[in-house]
Structure formats: structure tokens, C-alpha cells
């Protein structure tokens, strides 16, 4: 079958990528040249300048706060002892 230049959907318009690789979200901190592909990545980056740590541990007596939710998730394992990535090899 010859390529007709149509999309797989057959409507004539080209298929669009689900995500842009263009870095069109720029940090506005003076002297910072960080560029992000998504607004959420830029928000996460800006916390390195502001020191904001919006994710707090809910364990009684623990004052840990994180800038990224993944860091809080890893921290919570220190309380539970959960080790989902522990090595299965003996020794």
C-alpha cells in the first residue's frame, strides 16, 4: 500500500505527538537559564529557588517536608520499614 500522506485516522491531518519536546517554559529567577517542557516541571524547579516544601510527613512527631512528592513517599518508608526495592540476592 502506497503512503498517501494521510494520518492513520484517514482525515488528512498529520498525527500530533502527545507531548512537545520544545522547552517553552522558562524560569524567571534572575540568572537562571532553566527551560522546561511542561509547566509542572517548571513549578517543581522553582522550588529550588524558593525553598518551598509543600509535602509534609503525616507521621506523629515527624517534621519532614519535601519539595517533591516522590521524596516524601521514599521518606515515609523510613517509618514503615517498607523496602519494595530490596535486593533478592543472598549475601
XYZ file of N, CA, C and O in Angstrom:
364
model
N 0.849 -1.192 0.000
C 0.000 0.000 0.000
C 0.881 1.236 0.000
O 1.794 1.367 0.803
N 0.627 2.155 -0.869
C 1.419 3.380 -1.002
C 1.056 4.362 0.104
O -0.078 4.412 0.564
N 2.029 5.167 0.497
C 1.804 6.183 1.519
C 1.081 7.365 0.887
O 1.594 8.011 -0.006
N -0.116 7.646 1.363
C -0.909 8.734 0.805
C -0.666 10.057 1.510
O -1.244 11.064 1.144
N 0.170 10.027 2.557
C 0.418 11.254 3.306
C -0.664 11.548 4.322
O -0.663 12.572 4.969
N -1.589 10.639 4.467
C -2.672 10.835 5.434
C -2.322 10.187 6.763
O -1.505 9.280 6.822
N -2.971 10.620 7.784
C -2.760 10.021 9.094
C -3.454 8.671 9.145
O -4.251 8.325 8.279
N -3.153 7.922 10.166
C -3.774 6.615 10.348
C -5.290 6.745 10.519
O -6.034 5.820 10.247
N -5.721 7.908 10.933
C -7.158 8.131 11.114
C -7.845 8.444 9.791
O -9.055 8.447 9.715
N -7.082 8.732 8.755
C -7.633 8.945 7.432
C -8.307 10.286 7.214
O -9.050 10.464 6.266
N -8.046 11.261 8.076
C -8.694 12.562 7.931
C -7.827 13.575 7.216
O -8.215 14.721 7.068
N -6.643 13.168 6.814
C -5.790 14.078 6.067
C -4.848 14.910 6.908
O -3.857 15.401 6.404
N -5.119 15.090 8.201
C -4.205 15.888 9.010
C -3.131 14.972 9.604
O -3.372 13.798 9.842
N -1.937 15.503 9.789
C -0.868 14.673 10.334
C -1.135 14.329 11.793
O -1.823 15.069 12.500
N -0.614 13.189 12.228
C -0.749 12.794 13.629
C 0.065 13.757 14.484
O 1.154 14.171 14.105
N -0.462 14.103 15.635
C 0.238 15.010 16.541
C 0.857 14.206 17.666
O 0.273 13.242 18.135
N 2.032 14.621 18.073
C 2.674 13.974 19.204
C 1.920 14.325 20.466
O 1.415 15.431 20.622
N 1.863 13.394 21.383
C 1.154 13.615 22.635
C 1.867 14.643 23.505
O 1.255 15.309 24.307
N 3.176 14.798 23.316
C 3.943 15.687 24.174
C 4.968 16.444 23.341
O 5.640 15.878 22.505
N 5.101 17.703 23.591
C 6.058 18.524 22.858
C 7.443 18.373 23.465
O 7.592 18.272 24.673
N 8.454 18.363 22.631
C 9.818 18.317 23.141
C 10.406 19.722 23.245
O 11.553 19.890 23.617
N 9.622 20.712 22.895
C 10.098 22.081 22.990
C 10.109 22.543 24.439
O 9.186 22.291 25.186
N 11.168 23.220 24.796
C 11.294 23.724 26.166
C 10.805 25.168 26.179
O 11.593 26.089 26.044
N 9.511 25.328 26.329
C 8.931 26.664 26.222
C 8.445 27.228 27.557
O 7.714 28.196 27.594
N 8.891 26.635 28.666
C 8.555 27.151 29.995
C 9.861 27.576 30.651
O 10.660 26.735 31.061
N 10.095 28.873 30.738
C 11.364 29.396 31.244
C 11.254 29.862 32.680
O 10.245 30.464 33.076
N 12.305 29.616 33.446
C 12.376 30.093 34.816
C 12.611 31.601 34.791
O 13.435 32.099 34.020
N 11.893 32.323 35.645
C 12.016 33.778 35.671
C 12.938 34.272 36.788
O 13.042 35.471 37.024
N 13.621 33.356 37.457
C 14.575 33.742 38.502
C 15.780 34.407 37.837
O 16.343 33.875 36.871
N 16.199 35.590 38.320
C 17.353 36.271 37.716
C 18.587 35.376 37.689
O 18.929 34.755 38.685
N 19.191 35.268 36.518
C 20.395 34.474 36.353
C 20.178 32.999 36.082
O 21.117 32.273 35.796
N 18.943 32.542 36.159
C 18.651 31.128 35.930
C 18.229 30.932 34.475
O 17.365 31.641 33.970
N 18.841 29.973 33.831
C 18.540 29.709 32.427
C 17.742 28.421 32.227
O 17.677 27.899 31.127
N 17.128 27.901 33.293
C 16.387 26.644 33.209
C 15.189 26.781 32.271
O 14.433 27.741 32.340
N 15.037 25.787 31.391
C 13.899 25.705 30.492
C 13.255 24.338 30.676
O 13.951 23.326 30.713
N 11.934 24.302 30.756
C 11.215 23.046 30.970
C 10.250 22.775 29.829
O 9.791 23.701 29.154
N 9.927 21.500 29.640
C 8.970 21.125 28.602
C 7.537 21.225 29.107
O 6.615 21.322 28.305
N 7.340 21.191 30.421
C 5.982 21.266 30.971
C 5.921 22.299 32.099
O 6.930 22.567 32.763
N 4.744 22.820 32.313
C 4.548 23.795 33.389
C 4.790 23.150 34.748
O 5.338 23.791 35.651
N 4.419 21.877 34.904
C 4.617 21.213 36.198
C 6.106 21.024 36.496
O 6.531 21.126 37.647
N 6.915 20.767 35.465
C 8.362 20.656 35.666
C 8.953 21.992 36.099
O 9.844 22.044 36.946
N 8.453 23.062 35.527
C 8.923 24.391 35.910
C 8.528 24.704 37.350
O 9.338 25.224 38.120
N 7.316 24.362 37.734
C 6.866 24.581 39.116
C 7.769 23.837 40.088
O 8.201 24.390 41.104
N 8.072 22.584 39.777
C 8.952 21.775 40.623
C 10.342 22.418 40.695
O 10.933 22.518 41.767
N 10.868 22.885 39.563
C 12.177 23.534 39.540
C 12.192 24.804 40.394
O 13.159 25.063 41.126
N 11.155 25.607 40.291
C 11.122 26.883 41.013
C 11.246 26.696 42.523
O 11.701 27.593 43.231
N 10.879 25.516 43.017
C 11.009 25.247 44.449
C 12.469 25.201 44.879
O 12.772 25.390 46.058
N 13.391 24.982 43.939
C 14.810 25.008 44.298
C 15.244 26.425 44.649
O 16.167 26.615 45.435
N 14.575 27.415 44.078
C 14.887 28.815 44.379
C 14.151 29.294 45.628
O 14.718 30.016 46.445
N 12.896 28.915 45.759
C 12.065 29.445 46.845
C 12.232 28.696 48.162
O 11.934 29.244 49.226
N 12.681 27.446 48.090
C 12.786 26.639 49.305
C 11.447 26.066 49.747
O 11.357 25.445 50.803
N 10.415 26.268 48.953
C 9.087 25.758 49.291
C 9.123 24.235 49.390
O 9.711 23.561 48.552
N 8.507 23.706 50.445
C 8.410 22.262 50.657
C 6.967 21.955 51.053
O 6.648 21.827 52.234
N 6.085 21.828 50.075
C 4.661 21.705 50.355
C 4.190 20.325 50.813
O 3.054 20.187 51.268
N 5.046 19.305 50.731
C 4.621 17.950 51.071
C 5.160 17.572 52.449
O 6.367 17.427 52.641
N 4.263 17.423 53.419
C 4.656 17.167 54.804
C 4.372 15.726 55.202
O 3.360 15.138 54.801
N 5.270 15.165 56.010
C 5.081 13.820 56.550
C 3.973 13.875 57.597
O 3.920 14.784 58.428
N 3.089 12.879 57.544
C 1.964 12.866 58.487
C 2.206 11.957 59.689
O 1.310 11.745 60.513
N 3.419 11.452 59.840
C 3.772 10.617 60.988
C 3.848 11.513 62.227
O 4.507 12.561 62.208
N 3.177 11.150 63.319
C 3.218 11.981 64.526
C 4.659 12.233 64.990
O 5.473 11.317 65.064
N 4.969 13.479 65.232
C 6.283 13.874 65.712
C 7.325 14.083 64.628
O 8.428 14.531 64.916
N 7.003 13.779 63.404
C 7.968 13.949 62.312
C 7.727 15.294 61.643
O 6.602 15.625 61.282
N 8.777 16.048 61.478
C 8.664 17.372 60.874
C 9.203 17.423 59.449
O 9.397 18.505 58.900
N 9.441 16.267 58.828
C 9.988 16.214 57.480
C 9.034 16.846 56.476
O 7.831 16.604 56.510
N 9.595 17.650 55.587
C 8.839 18.248 54.485
C 9.667 18.084 53.223
O 10.889 18.134 53.271
N 8.991 17.911 52.096
C 9.685 17.683 50.826
C 9.170 18.627 49.757
O 8.010 19.045 49.770
N 10.032 18.910 48.794
C 9.657 19.741 47.656
C 8.982 18.910 46.570
O 8.250 19.448 45.745
N 9.250 17.596 46.583
C 8.673 16.705 45.579
C 7.989 15.536 46.278
O 8.518 14.979 47.241
N 6.833 15.164 45.783
C 6.047 14.108 46.410
C 6.787 12.774 46.406
O 6.651 11.983 47.344
N 7.599 12.498 45.399
C 8.353 11.245 45.360
C 9.339 11.155 46.521
O 9.551 10.067 47.081
N 9.922 12.277 46.911
C 10.843 12.281 48.048
C 10.097 12.011 49.355
O 10.619 11.333 50.236
N 8.883 12.535 49.472
C 8.078 12.259 50.659
C 7.708 10.782 50.711
O 7.769 10.155 51.776
N 7.345 10.202 49.586
C 6.988 8.783 49.535
C 8.161 7.925 50.005
O 7.995 7.000 50.805
N 9.359 8.235 49.529
C 10.551 7.500 49.947
C 10.815 7.705 51.440
O 11.158 6.758 52.154
N 10.632 8.907 51.940
C 10.839 9.198 53.353
C 9.884 8.396 54.231
O 10.294 7.861 55.261
N 8.633 8.305 53.832
C 7.631 7.588 54.641
C 8.023 6.136 54.868
O 7.655 5.538 55.868
N 8.814 5.574 53.955
C 9.257 4.193 54.125
C 10.221 4.054 55.296
O 10.403 2.952 55.815
N 10.842 5.156 55.728
C 11.722 5.070 56.898
C 10.909 4.799 58.153
O 11.423 4.213 59.100
N 9.652 5.204 58.158
C 8.780 4.949 59.298
C 8.180 3.545 59.240
O 8.048 2.878 60.258
N 7.800 3.105 58.061
C 7.115 1.821 57.918
C 8.075 0.646 57.799
O 7.679 -0.497 58.035
N 9.316 0.911 57.400
C 10.270 -0.165 57.183
C 10.077 -0.862 55.847
O 10.785 -1.819 55.524
N 9.146 -0.385 55.036
C 8.888 -0.983 53.731
C 10.126 -0.822 52.853
O 10.730 0.239 52.795
N 10.506 -1.912 52.175
C 11.655 -1.880 51.270
C 11.255 -2.563 49.964
O 11.672 -3.679 49.692
N 10.472 -1.875 49.144
C 9.965 -2.510 47.928
C 11.036 -2.778 46.881
O 10.807 -3.545 45.958
N 12.202 -2.192 47.025
C 13.248 -2.367 46.030
C 14.458 -3.092 46.608
O 15.549 -3.003 46.085
N 14.255 -3.833 47.690
C 15.370 -4.545 48.306
C 15.877 -5.655 47.388
O 15.105 -6.275 46.644
N 17.145 -5.903 47.442
C 17.784 -6.926 46.609
C 17.351 -8.316 47.074
O 17.310 -8.604 48.282
N 17.038 -9.196 46.124
C 16.615 -10.558 46.441
C 17.790 -11.537 46.520
O 17.621 -12.680 46.938
N 18.966 -11.096 46.124
C 20.132 -11.973 46.108
C 20.663 -12.173 47.527
O 20.748 -11.223 48.306
N 21.033 -13.398 47.872
C 21.608 -13.630 49.207
C 22.995 -13.005 49.321
O 23.745 -12.939 48.358
N 23.316 -12.559 50.542
C 24.648 -12.020 50.802
C 24.723 -10.609 50.556
O 25.432 -9.784 50.512
